[in-house]
Amino acid sequence: MPRNEPAIHTEALTKTYRYTEQQPGLAGAVKGLFRPDRRERTAVDKLHLTVPRGQIIGLLGPNGAGKTTTIKMLCGLLRPTSGELEVLGHRPAKRGYDFLSRISVVFGQKSMLWWDVSTYDSLLIHREMYAIPKPRFANTTKDLAERLQVQDILNIPVRKLSLGQRMRCELVLALLHGPELLFADEPTVGLDVVAKLSVRTFLAELNRDLGTTIVLTSHDMNDVAALCERVAVINHGRTIFDGDLDALRSRADAGVDADLDQVMSKLFTEAADA
Amino acid sequence: MRLARVLRILVIREVTIMLHYRWWLAMLQLSNIVAPAISLLVWRGAIAQGSTPPVTETFLTTYLVLVSVVAMLPSSWTSGFLADSIRLGGLSSWLVRPCSTHLNGIANNIGEKVVKLVLLVPLVAVLGIIFRTEVELPPLGLRWLVFAVSLLMAGAMTFSLDIVIGSLAFWFEDVTAVNRLRYLLARILSGSLIPLALFPAAVIPFLNAQPFRFMVSFPLEVLIGHPSGQAFALQVGWFATFVGTAVVSWRLGLRSYQGAGA
């Protein structure tokens, strides 16, 4: 992919979920058998987003805003209902090897490590999956383990690790194959302050040293303030703000030092009232 | 080549994990051999009393000695795991990696078979030694090769059926009832409990044509009987149908996937 092409480009990206609504009680359940009340909910509504290579962008929004659905479409988990979507020059929903070997995903609430074996065993599986040559595997593992300070826990079964240790090991696994694009979905959720700081510092170094594009979703505004040069705020599936943190504060008529939680809260309240 | 290397390492991991459950698996194998062993004793007793089954005593004895291992080899237990991963969102971790979740399912089944085989073969050998005068195996050669091909197709059919049943979780909340029905039908109609040749003559044409026969009984018929070329064609037909249905249901299902919990 040419360097000047964006890492992510979407045009009118839309995702609609179909579901059946059931009225309460036994009568509602019986009625639902014969006349199901089928509904549609638009989770992402004509989203326009372009992310240049090497950028850290924060996708922000309240629960149910459509951030996770957007991320799921960007990494190929969900097929868009309509609109255009290109990530690293590929259509993610096709989930080809060339696409999947250039991205990585870290879910804060879902482990990518194999639970019953050690992190090192998981790394060996990824070495084969991504066809990583042995010398590169050894060097990358050593480098990532040192940066994330997990050298001493790589051989411990994952189920015996603390949450903070596990998240650092998740990052080693996610970055072993040197992805150009990392989706980090709430990577610091549940972590203590020391572990949070360690993850943040590492992501910033990753972006600075290797130019990895990072799409971050987080409810922790300290993560966003520390990492994101740009934020896209999504509400009801639509982008209600796209810019840097200073512009975000200006948009909410807040000062340069204003608390970002209050800024976001004001933005969502205004959007709800509009 | 890459997929073969991934499969190899996934199988190693599965065997490592399975070894933790070795006593549970040993008990499972013991229970698997009890049913055919009892059946063997009952039928040999009936023959001794003057009963005349439609197959020879040698065929019946060899069949019942081998059936536990031949039923175990092409079996699959993927549907429940697959349905759970769809329902709870665990599938997401496979969909974002360049490796199919089905390769993991295959590795899981192979790993389980490696451990089970080590536990089951001695039990079958003991049964074979007890009834050695009536156990007759063909010499190594073409018949064993065709048996292996038939067994591989049987394994592909059961695994494909697992994918079809597991894929139902893309649309339905719970597939355990479907799974239970499938195991019940398979146990009776595959010949893993009673040789199909011993069923009443009126139902034999149906039993010979239905797909479950080709998952257990048919490979054994290839090894110790004389199945027709038409029966081979039928197995190939069912094999293609099952694999095709699995591919279609999986692809359609993925369109409905919502990746819960991530």
Coordinates of C-alpha atoms in Angstrom, one line a residue:
Chain A
M1 CA 0.0 0.0 0.0
P2 CA 1.5 3.4 -0.9
R3 CA 2.5 5.5 2.1
N4 CA 0.2 8.4 1.3
E5 CA -2.9 6.1 1.3
P6 CA -4.9 6.2 4.5
A7 CA -4.9 3.3 6.9
I8 CA -8.7 3.5 7.2
H9 CA -11.2 5.0 4.9
T10 CA -15.0 4.8 5.3
E11 CA -17.8 6.5 3.4
A12 CA -21.4 6.3 4.7
L13 CA -20.5 3.2 6.6
T14 CA -23.7 1.8 8.1
K15 CA -24.5 -1.2 10.2
T16 CA -28.1 -2.2 11.0
Y17 CA -28.9 -5.0 13.5
R18 CA -32.2 -6.9 13.1
Y19 CA -33.8 -8.2 16.3
T20 CA -37.2 -9.4 17.5
E21 CA -38.9 -7.6 20.3
Q22 CA -41.0 -9.6 22.7
Q23 CA -43.8 -8.3 24.8
P24 CA -43.8 -9.2 28.5
G25 CA -45.5 -12.2 30.0
L26 CA -46.7 -15.5 28.7
A27 CA -49.2 -13.9 26.3
G28 CA -46.4 -11.9 24.8
A29 CA -44.2 -15.0 24.4
V30 CA -47.0 -16.9 22.7
K31 CA -47.8 -14.0 20.4
G32 CA -44.1 -13.8 19.5
L33 CA -44.2 -17.3 18.3
F34 CA -46.9 -16.5 15.6
R35 CA -46.4 -12.8 15.0
P36 CA -42.8 -11.9 15.9
D37 CA -42.3 -8.2 16.2
R38 CA -39.2 -7.7 14.0
R39 CA -37.3 -4.4 14.4
E40 CA -34.2 -2.9 13.1
R41 CA -31.6 -0.8 15.0
T42 CA -29.0 1.3 13.3
A43 CA -25.8 1.0 15.3
V44 CA -23.6 2.9 12.9
D45 CA -25.2 5.5 10.7
K46 CA -23.4 6.7 7.5
L47 CA -20.0 7.1 9.2
H48 CA -17.3 9.0 7.4
L49 CA -13.8 8.5 8.7
T50 CA -10.3 8.7 7.2
V51 CA -7.3 7.8 9.4
P52 CA -3.9 8.4 8.0
R53 CA -1.1 6.0 8.6
G54 CA 0.8 6.4 11.8
Q55 CA -1.9 8.2 13.7
I56 CA -3.4 7.4 17.1
I57 CA -7.1 8.0 17.0
G58 CA -9.5 7.7 19.9
L59 CA -13.0 6.5 19.1
L60 CA -15.1 7.9 21.9
G61 CA -18.7 7.7 22.9
P62 CA -21.2 6.6 25.5
N63 CA -22.2 3.0 25.9
G64 CA -24.2 1.8 22.9
A65 CA -22.9 4.7 20.7
G66 CA -21.6 2.4 18.0
K67 CA -17.8 2.5 18.7
T68 CA -17.4 -1.2 19.2
T69 CA -19.6 -2.0 16.2
T70 CA -17.4 0.4 14.1
I71 CA -14.2 -1.4 15.4
K72 CA -15.7 -4.8 14.6
M73 CA -16.4 -3.7 11.0
L74 CA -12.9 -2.2 10.7
C75 CA -11.2 -5.4 11.7
G76 CA -13.5 -7.7 9.7
L77 CA -15.6 -9.2 12.4
L78 CA -18.9 -7.7 11.1
R79 CA -20.1 -7.2 7.5
P80 CA -21.3 -3.6 6.9
T81 CA -24.9 -3.3 5.9
S82 CA -24.0 -0.5 3.4
G83 CA -21.3 2.1 2.6
E84 CA -17.7 1.9 1.7
L85 CA -14.9 0.5 3.9
E86 CA -11.3 0.1 3.1
V87 CA -8.6 -0.8 5.7
L88 CA -5.0 -1.0 4.6
G89 CA -6.3 -1.2 1.0
H90 CA -8.5 -4.2 1.8
R91 CA -12.1 -5.0 2.4
P92 CA -12.0 -6.3 5.9
A93 CA -15.1 -8.5 5.7
K94 CA -13.3 -10.7 3.2
R95 CA -10.8 -11.5 5.9
G96 CA -7.9 -12.4 3.6
Y97 CA -4.5 -13.5 4.9
D98 CA -2.8 -10.3 3.6
F99 CA -5.2 -8.2 5.6
L100 CA -5.4 -10.2 8.8
S101 CA -1.6 -10.5 9.0
R102 CA -1.2 -6.7 8.9
I103 CA -3.7 -5.9 11.7
S104 CA -4.0 -6.8 15.3
V105 CA -6.7 -6.5 17.9
V106 CA -6.6 -6.2 21.7
F107 CA -9.9 -6.6 23.4
G108 CA -9.7 -5.5 27.1
Q109 CA -12.6 -7.8 27.9
K110 CA -11.7 -10.8 25.8
S111 CA -8.5 -12.7 25.9
M112 CA -6.6 -13.6 22.8
L113 CA -4.2 -15.8 24.8
W114 CA -4.8 -19.5 25.2
W115 CA -6.0 -19.9 28.8
D116 CA -4.6 -23.3 29.7
V117 CA -1.1 -22.8 28.5
S118 CA 1.7 -20.2 29.0
T119 CA 2.0 -17.0 27.1
Y120 CA 5.1 -18.4 25.4
D121 CA 3.1 -21.4 24.1
S122 CA 0.6 -18.8 22.7
L123 CA 3.5 -17.0 21.0
L124 CA 4.7 -20.2 19.4
I125 CA 1.2 -20.7 17.9
H126 CA 1.2 -17.1 16.5
R127 CA 4.7 -17.7 15.2
E128 CA 3.3 -20.5 12.9
M129 CA 0.1 -18.6 12.2
Y130 CA 1.9 -15.5 10.9
A131 CA 4.8 -17.5 9.5
I132 CA 7.4 -15.5 11.5
P133 CA 11.0 -16.6 10.9
K134 CA 12.6 -18.0 14.1
P135 CA 15.4 -15.4 14.4
R136 CA 12.8 -12.6 14.1
F137 CA 10.5 -14.3 16.5
A138 CA 13.3 -14.6 19.1
N139 CA 14.3 -10.9 18.7
T140 CA 10.8 -9.6 18.8
T141 CA 9.7 -11.7 21.7
K142 CA 12.8 -10.5 23.7
D143 CA 12.2 -6.9 22.7
L144 CA 8.5 -6.8 23.6
A145 CA 9.0 -8.8 26.8
E146 CA 11.6 -6.3 28.0
R147 CA 9.5 -3.3 27.0
L148 CA 6.5 -4.6 28.8
Q149 CA 8.5 -6.2 31.6
V150 CA 7.0 -9.7 31.3
Q151 CA 10.3 -11.7 30.9
D152 CA 9.6 -13.5 34.2
I153 CA 6.0 -14.4 33.5
L154 CA 6.1 -15.7 29.9
N155 CA 6.2 -19.3 31.0
I156 CA 3.4 -19.1 33.6
P157 CA 0.0 -20.5 32.6
V158 CA -2.2 -17.6 31.5
R159 CA -5.0 -18.5 33.9
K160 CA -2.6 -17.8 36.8
L161 CA -1.7 -14.3 35.8
S162 CA -3.1 -11.1 37.3
L163 CA -5.2 -8.9 35.1
G164 CA -2.4 -6.4 34.6
Q165 CA 0.1 -9.1 33.8
R166 CA -2.3 -10.7 31.4
M167 CA -2.9 -7.4 29.5
R168 CA 0.8 -6.9 29.1
C169 CA 1.1 -10.4 27.8
E170 CA -1.9 -9.8 25.5
L171 CA 0.1 -6.9 24.0
V172 CA 3.2 -9.1 23.4
L173 CA 1.0 -11.6 21.5
A174 CA -0.8 -8.9 19.6
L175 CA 2.3 -7.2 18.4
L176 CA 4.5 -10.2 17.7
H177 CA 3.9 -10.2 14.0
G178 CA 4.5 -6.4 13.7
P179 CA 1.1 -5.2 12.6
E180 CA 0.7 -1.9 10.8
L181 CA -2.6 -1.3 12.5
L182 CA -3.6 -2.0 16.0
F183 CA -7.2 -1.9 17.3
A184 CA -7.2 -1.5 21.0
D185 CA -10.7 -1.9 22.5
E186 CA -10.6 -0.6 26.1
P187 CA -7.1 -2.0 26.7
T188 CA -6.8 -0.5 30.2
V189 CA -10.2 -1.5 31.5
G190 CA -10.0 -2.9 35.1
L191 CA -6.2 -2.2 35.4
D192 CA -4.6 -0.5 38.4
V193 CA -2.8 2.8 37.9
V194 CA 0.6 1.3 37.5
A195 CA -0.5 -1.2 34.9
K196 CA -2.5 1.5 33.1
L197 CA 0.5 3.8 32.9
S198 CA 2.7 0.9 31.6
V199 CA 0.2 0.1 28.8
R200 CA -0.1 3.8 27.8
T201 CA 3.6 4.3 27.7
F202 CA 4.1 1.2 25.6
L203 CA 1.4 2.2 23.1
A204 CA 2.9 5.6 22.7
E205 CA 6.4 4.1 22.2
L206 CA 5.0 1.7 19.7
N207 CA 3.5 4.5 17.6
R208 CA 6.6 6.7 17.9
D209 CA 9.2 4.0 17.2
L210 CA 7.4 1.8 14.6
G211 CA 4.8 4.2 13.2
T212 CA 2.0 1.8 14.1
T213 CA -1.5 3.2 13.5
I214 CA -3.6 2.8 16.6
V215 CA -7.4 2.9 16.9
L216 CA -8.2 3.2 20.6
T217 CA -11.6 3.0 22.3
S218 CA -11.6 3.8 26.0
H219 CA -13.9 5.3 28.6
D220 CA -10.8 6.4 30.5
M221 CA -10.2 10.0 29.3
N222 CA -6.7 9.9 30.8
D223 CA -5.8 7.2 28.2
V224 CA -7.2 9.4 25.5
A225 CA -5.4 12.6 26.7
A226 CA -2.1 10.7 27.0
L227 CA -2.2 9.0 23.6
C228 CA -4.6 10.4 21.1
E229 CA -3.6 13.3 18.8
R230 CA -7.1 13.0 17.3
V231 CA -10.5 11.9 18.6
A232 CA -13.7 11.0 16.8
V233 CA -16.7 11.2 19.1
I234 CA -19.6 8.9 18.0
N235 CA -23.2 9.1 19.3
H236 CA -26.1 7.1 18.0
G237 CA -23.9 5.8 15.3
R238 CA -22.9 9.2 13.9
T239 CA -19.8 11.3 14.3
I240 CA -20.6 14.3 16.3
F241 CA -17.0 15.5 16.6
D242 CA -13.7 14.9 14.8
G243 CA -10.6 16.8 15.7
D244 CA -7.9 17.2 18.4
L245 CA -8.4 17.6 22.1
D246 CA -8.1 21.4 22.1
A247 CA -10.8 21.6 19.5
L248 CA -12.9 19.2 21.5
R249 CA -12.6 21.5 24.6
S250 CA -13.4 24.5 22.5
R251 CA -16.5 22.8 21.0
A252 CA -17.7 22.2 24.6
D253 CA -16.8 25.9 25.5
A254 CA -14.3 24.6 28.1
G255 CA -10.8 25.8 28.9
V256 CA -7.6 24.2 27.7
D257 CA -7.2 22.5 31.1
A258 CA -10.8 21.5 31.5
D259 CA -11.5 18.0 32.7
L260 CA -12.2 15.7 29.7
D261 CA -14.8 13.7 31.4
Q262 CA -16.9 16.9 32.0
V263 CA -16.2 17.9 28.4
M264 CA -17.5 14.6 27.0
S265 CA -20.5 14.6 29.3
K266 CA -21.4 18.1 28.1
L267 CA -21.0 17.0 24.5
F268 CA -23.3 14.0 24.9
T269 CA -25.9 16.0 26.8
E270 CA -26.0 18.6 24.1
A271 CA -26.2 15.9 21.4
A272 CA -29.1 14.3 23.3
D273 CA -31.0 17.6 23.6
A274 CA -30.5 18.5 20.0
Chain B
M1 CA 2.4 -25.6 4.3
R2 CA 1.7 -22.7 6.8
L3 CA -1.6 -24.3 7.7
A4 CA 0.1 -27.7 8.2
R5 CA 2.6 -26.1 10.6
V6 CA -0.3 -24.3 12.5
L7 CA -2.2 -27.6 12.7
R8 CA 0.9 -29.4 14.1
I9 CA 1.4 -26.9 16.9
L10 CA -2.3 -26.7 17.7
V11 CA -2.4 -30.5 18.0
I12 CA 0.6 -30.4 20.3
R13 CA -1.1 -27.9 22.5
E14 CA -4.3 -30.0 22.5
V15 CA -2.5 -33.2 23.5
T16 CA -0.8 -31.2 26.3
I17 CA -4.1 -30.0 27.6
M18 CA -5.8 -33.5 27.1
L19 CA -3.2 -35.1 29.2
H20 CA -4.5 -33.2 32.2
Y21 CA -7.8 -35.1 31.6
R22 CA -6.3 -38.5 31.1
W23 CA -8.3 -40.3 33.9
W24 CA -11.6 -38.9 32.7
L25 CA -10.7 -40.0 29.1
A26 CA -9.6 -43.4 30.4
M27 CA -13.0 -43.9 32.0
L28 CA -14.7 -42.7 28.9
Q29 CA -12.9 -45.3 26.8
L30 CA -13.8 -48.0 29.3
S31 CA -17.5 -47.1 29.0
N32 CA -17.2 -46.9 25.2
I33 CA -16.0 -50.5 25.0
V34 CA -18.5 -51.9 27.5
A35 CA -21.6 -51.6 25.1
P36 CA -20.0 -53.5 22.2
A37 CA -18.5 -56.1 24.6
I38 CA -21.9 -56.8 26.1
S39 CA -23.5 -56.9 22.6
L40 CA -20.8 -59.4 21.6
L41 CA -21.5 -61.7 24.6
V42 CA -25.3 -61.5 23.9
W43 CA -25.0 -62.3 20.2
R44 CA -22.5 -65.1 20.7
G45 CA -24.8 -66.5 23.3
A46 CA -27.8 -66.3 20.9
I47 CA -25.8 -68.0 18.2
A48 CA -24.8 -70.8 20.6
Q49 CA -28.5 -71.2 21.4
G50 CA -29.2 -71.8 17.7
S51 CA -30.0 -68.3 16.5
T52 CA -29.0 -67.6 12.9
P53 CA -28.1 -63.9 12.3
P54 CA -27.9 -62.7 8.7
V55 CA -24.1 -62.3 9.0
T56 CA -21.4 -64.8 9.8
E57 CA -20.2 -65.2 13.4
T58 CA -16.7 -64.1 12.3
F59 CA -18.1 -60.9 10.8
L60 CA -20.2 -60.2 13.9
T61 CA -17.3 -60.8 16.3
T62 CA -14.8 -58.9 14.3
Y63 CA -17.3 -56.0 13.9
L64 CA -18.1 -55.8 17.6
V65 CA -14.4 -56.0 18.6
L66 CA -13.4 -53.2 16.3
V67 CA -16.5 -51.0 16.5
S68 CA -15.5 -48.9 19.5
V69 CA -12.2 -47.8 17.9
V70 CA -13.7 -47.3 14.4
A71 CA -16.6 -45.3 15.9
M72 CA -14.1 -43.2 18.0
L73 CA -11.8 -42.3 15.1
P74 CA -14.2 -40.3 12.9
S75 CA -16.2 -38.9 15.8
S76 CA -16.3 -35.2 16.5
W77 CA -17.3 -33.1 19.5
T78 CA -16.9 -29.7 18.0
S79 CA -20.6 -28.6 17.6
G80 CA -21.1 -27.6 21.3
F81 CA -17.8 -25.7 21.5
L82 CA -18.5 -23.9 18.2
A83 CA -22.1 -23.0 19.2
D84 CA -20.8 -21.5 22.5
S85 CA -18.1 -19.5 20.8
I86 CA -20.7 -18.1 18.4
R87 CA -23.2 -17.3 21.1
L88 CA -20.7 -15.8 23.6
G89 CA -18.4 -14.1 21.1
G90 CA -15.3 -16.3 21.6
L91 CA -15.3 -16.7 17.8
S92 CA -14.1 -13.1 17.4
S93 CA -10.6 -14.0 18.6
W94 CA -10.3 -16.5 15.7
L95 CA -11.9 -14.2 13.0
V96 CA -9.3 -11.5 13.5
R97 CA -6.4 -14.0 13.1
P98 CA -5.2 -15.5 9.8
C99 CA -6.3 -19.0 10.9
S100 CA -9.7 -20.6 10.7
T101 CA -11.5 -21.6 13.9
H102 CA -12.2 -24.9 12.1
L103 CA -8.5 -25.7 12.0
N104 CA -8.5 -25.4 15.7
G105 CA -11.6 -27.7 15.8
I106 CA -9.7 -30.2 13.7
A107 CA -6.7 -30.0 16.0
N108 CA -8.9 -30.4 19.0
N109 CA -10.4 -33.6 17.5
I110 CA -7.0 -35.0 16.5
G111 CA -5.5 -34.2 19.9
E112 CA -8.4 -35.9 21.6
K113 CA -8.0 -39.0 19.3
V114 CA -4.3 -39.3 19.9
V115 CA -4.9 -39.6 23.7
K116 CA -8.0 -41.7 23.4
L117 CA -6.3 -44.1 21.0
V118 CA -3.5 -44.7 23.4
L119 CA -6.1 -45.6 26.1
L120 CA -8.5 -47.5 23.9
V121 CA -6.2 -49.7 21.8
P122 CA -5.1 -51.9 24.8
L123 CA -8.8 -52.4 25.8
V124 CA -9.7 -53.5 22.2
A125 CA -6.6 -55.7 22.0
V126 CA -7.7 -57.5 25.2
L127 CA -11.2 -58.0 23.7
G128 CA -9.5 -59.2 20.4
I129 CA -7.3 -61.7 22.3
I130 CA -10.3 -63.1 24.2
F131 CA -12.2 -63.7 21.0
R132 CA -9.2 -64.4 18.8
T133 CA -10.6 -67.6 17.2
E134 CA -13.5 -65.6 15.7
V135 CA -11.7 -62.4 14.8
E136 CA -10.5 -62.2 11.2
L137 CA -8.7 -59.2 9.7
P138 CA -7.6 -58.9 6.1
P139 CA -3.9 -58.9 5.3
L140 CA -2.3 -55.4 4.9
G141 CA -2.9 -54.0 1.5
L142 CA -5.4 -52.3 -0.7
R143 CA -8.4 -53.1 1.5
W144 CA -6.7 -51.3 4.5
L145 CA -6.0 -48.3 2.2
V146 CA -9.6 -48.1 1.1
F147 CA -10.7 -48.5 4.7
A148 CA -8.5 -45.5 5.6
V149 CA -10.0 -43.4 2.8
S150 CA -13.5 -44.4 3.9
L151 CA -12.7 -43.5 7.5
L152 CA -11.3 -40.1 6.5
M153 CA -14.5 -39.4 4.6
A154 CA -16.5 -40.5 7.6
G155 CA -14.5 -38.1 9.8
A156 CA -15.0 -35.3 7.4
M157 CA -18.8 -36.0 7.4
T158 CA -19.1 -36.0 11.2
F159 CA -17.0 -32.8 11.5
S160 CA -19.1 -31.1 8.7
L161 CA -22.2 -32.1 10.5
D162 CA -20.8 -30.6 13.7
I163 CA -20.1 -27.3 11.8
V164 CA -23.7 -27.3 10.5
I165 CA -25.2 -27.9 13.9
G166 CA -22.8 -25.4 15.6
S167 CA -23.6 -22.8 12.9
L168 CA -27.3 -22.9 14.0
A169 CA -26.1 -20.8 16.9
F170 CA -25.8 -17.9 14.5
W171 CA -29.6 -17.9 14.4
F172 CA -30.9 -19.8 17.4
E173 CA -30.2 -19.3 21.1
D174 CA -29.6 -23.0 22.0
V175 CA -28.6 -25.9 19.8
T176 CA -28.3 -28.5 22.6
A177 CA -31.6 -30.2 21.7
V178 CA -30.5 -30.6 18.1
N179 CA -27.2 -31.9 19.2
R180 CA -28.8 -34.5 21.5
L181 CA -31.1 -35.7 18.7
R182 CA -28.2 -36.0 16.3
Y183 CA -26.2 -38.1 18.8
L184 CA -29.2 -40.4 19.5
L185 CA -29.8 -40.9 15.7
A186 CA -26.1 -41.4 15.1
R187 CA -25.7 -44.0 17.8
I188 CA -28.6 -46.1 16.4
L189 CA -28.2 -45.5 12.7
S190 CA -24.4 -45.5 12.4
G191 CA -24.1 -49.1 13.6
S192 CA -21.9 -48.1 16.5
L193 CA -24.3 -49.9 18.9
I194 CA -25.7 -52.7 16.8
P195 CA -24.5 -53.8 13.4
L196 CA -26.9 -52.5 10.8
A197 CA -27.1 -55.9 9.2
L198 CA -28.9 -57.2 12.3
F199 CA -31.9 -54.8 11.9
P200 CA -35.2 -56.2 10.4
A201 CA -34.9 -56.8 6.7
A202 CA -37.8 -54.4 6.0
V203 CA -35.7 -51.4 7.1
I204 CA -32.3 -52.5 5.6
P205 CA -32.8 -50.5 2.3
F206 CA -33.4 -47.4 4.3
L207 CA -30.4 -48.1 6.7
N208 CA -28.1 -48.7 3.7
A209 CA -29.0 -45.4 2.1
Q210 CA -29.0 -43.0 5.1
P211 CA -25.9 -41.0 5.8
F212 CA -25.1 -42.2 9.4
R213 CA -24.2 -45.6 8.0
F214 CA -21.2 -44.1 6.3
M215 CA -19.9 -42.6 9.6
V216 CA -19.1 -46.0 11.3
S217 CA -20.7 -49.1 9.7
F218 CA -19.5 -48.5 6.2
P219 CA -15.7 -48.2 6.9
L220 CA -16.0 -51.5 8.9
E221 CA -17.9 -53.1 6.0
V222 CA -15.0 -52.0 3.8
L223 CA -12.5 -53.7 6.1
I224 CA -14.3 -56.9 6.9
G225 CA -17.2 -57.2 4.4
H226 CA -17.8 -56.8 0.7
P227 CA -19.6 -53.5 0.0
S228 CA -20.6 -52.7 -3.5
G229 CA -19.2 -50.0 -5.7
Q230 CA -22.6 -48.3 -5.5
A231 CA -22.1 -48.0 -1.8
F232 CA -18.8 -46.2 -2.3
A233 CA -20.4 -43.8 -4.7
L234 CA -23.1 -43.2 -2.1
Q235 CA -20.5 -42.4 0.6
V236 CA -18.8 -39.9 -1.8
G237 CA -22.2 -38.3 -2.5
W238 CA -23.0 -37.9 1.2
F239 CA -19.5 -36.7 1.9
A240 CA -19.8 -34.0 -0.8
T241 CA -23.3 -33.1 0.5
F242 CA -22.2 -32.7 4.2
V243 CA -19.0 -30.7 3.3
G244 CA -21.0 -28.5 0.9
T245 CA -23.8 -27.9 3.5
A246 CA -21.2 -27.0 6.2
V247 CA -19.5 -24.5 3.9
V248 CA -22.8 -22.8 2.9
S249 CA -24.2 -22.7 6.5
W250 CA -20.9 -21.3 7.9
R251 CA -20.7 -18.6 5.2
L252 CA -24.3 -17.6 5.7
G253 CA -24.0 -17.7 9.4
L254 CA -20.9 -15.4 9.5
R255 CA -23.1 -12.7 7.8
S256 CA -25.3 -12.8 10.9
Y257 CA -22.5 -12.9 13.4
Q258 CA -22.7 -10.1 16.0
G259 CA -19.5 -10.8 18.1
A260 CA -21.2 -10.6 21.4
G261 CA -19.2 -9.4 24.4
A262 CA -16.3 -7.8 22.7

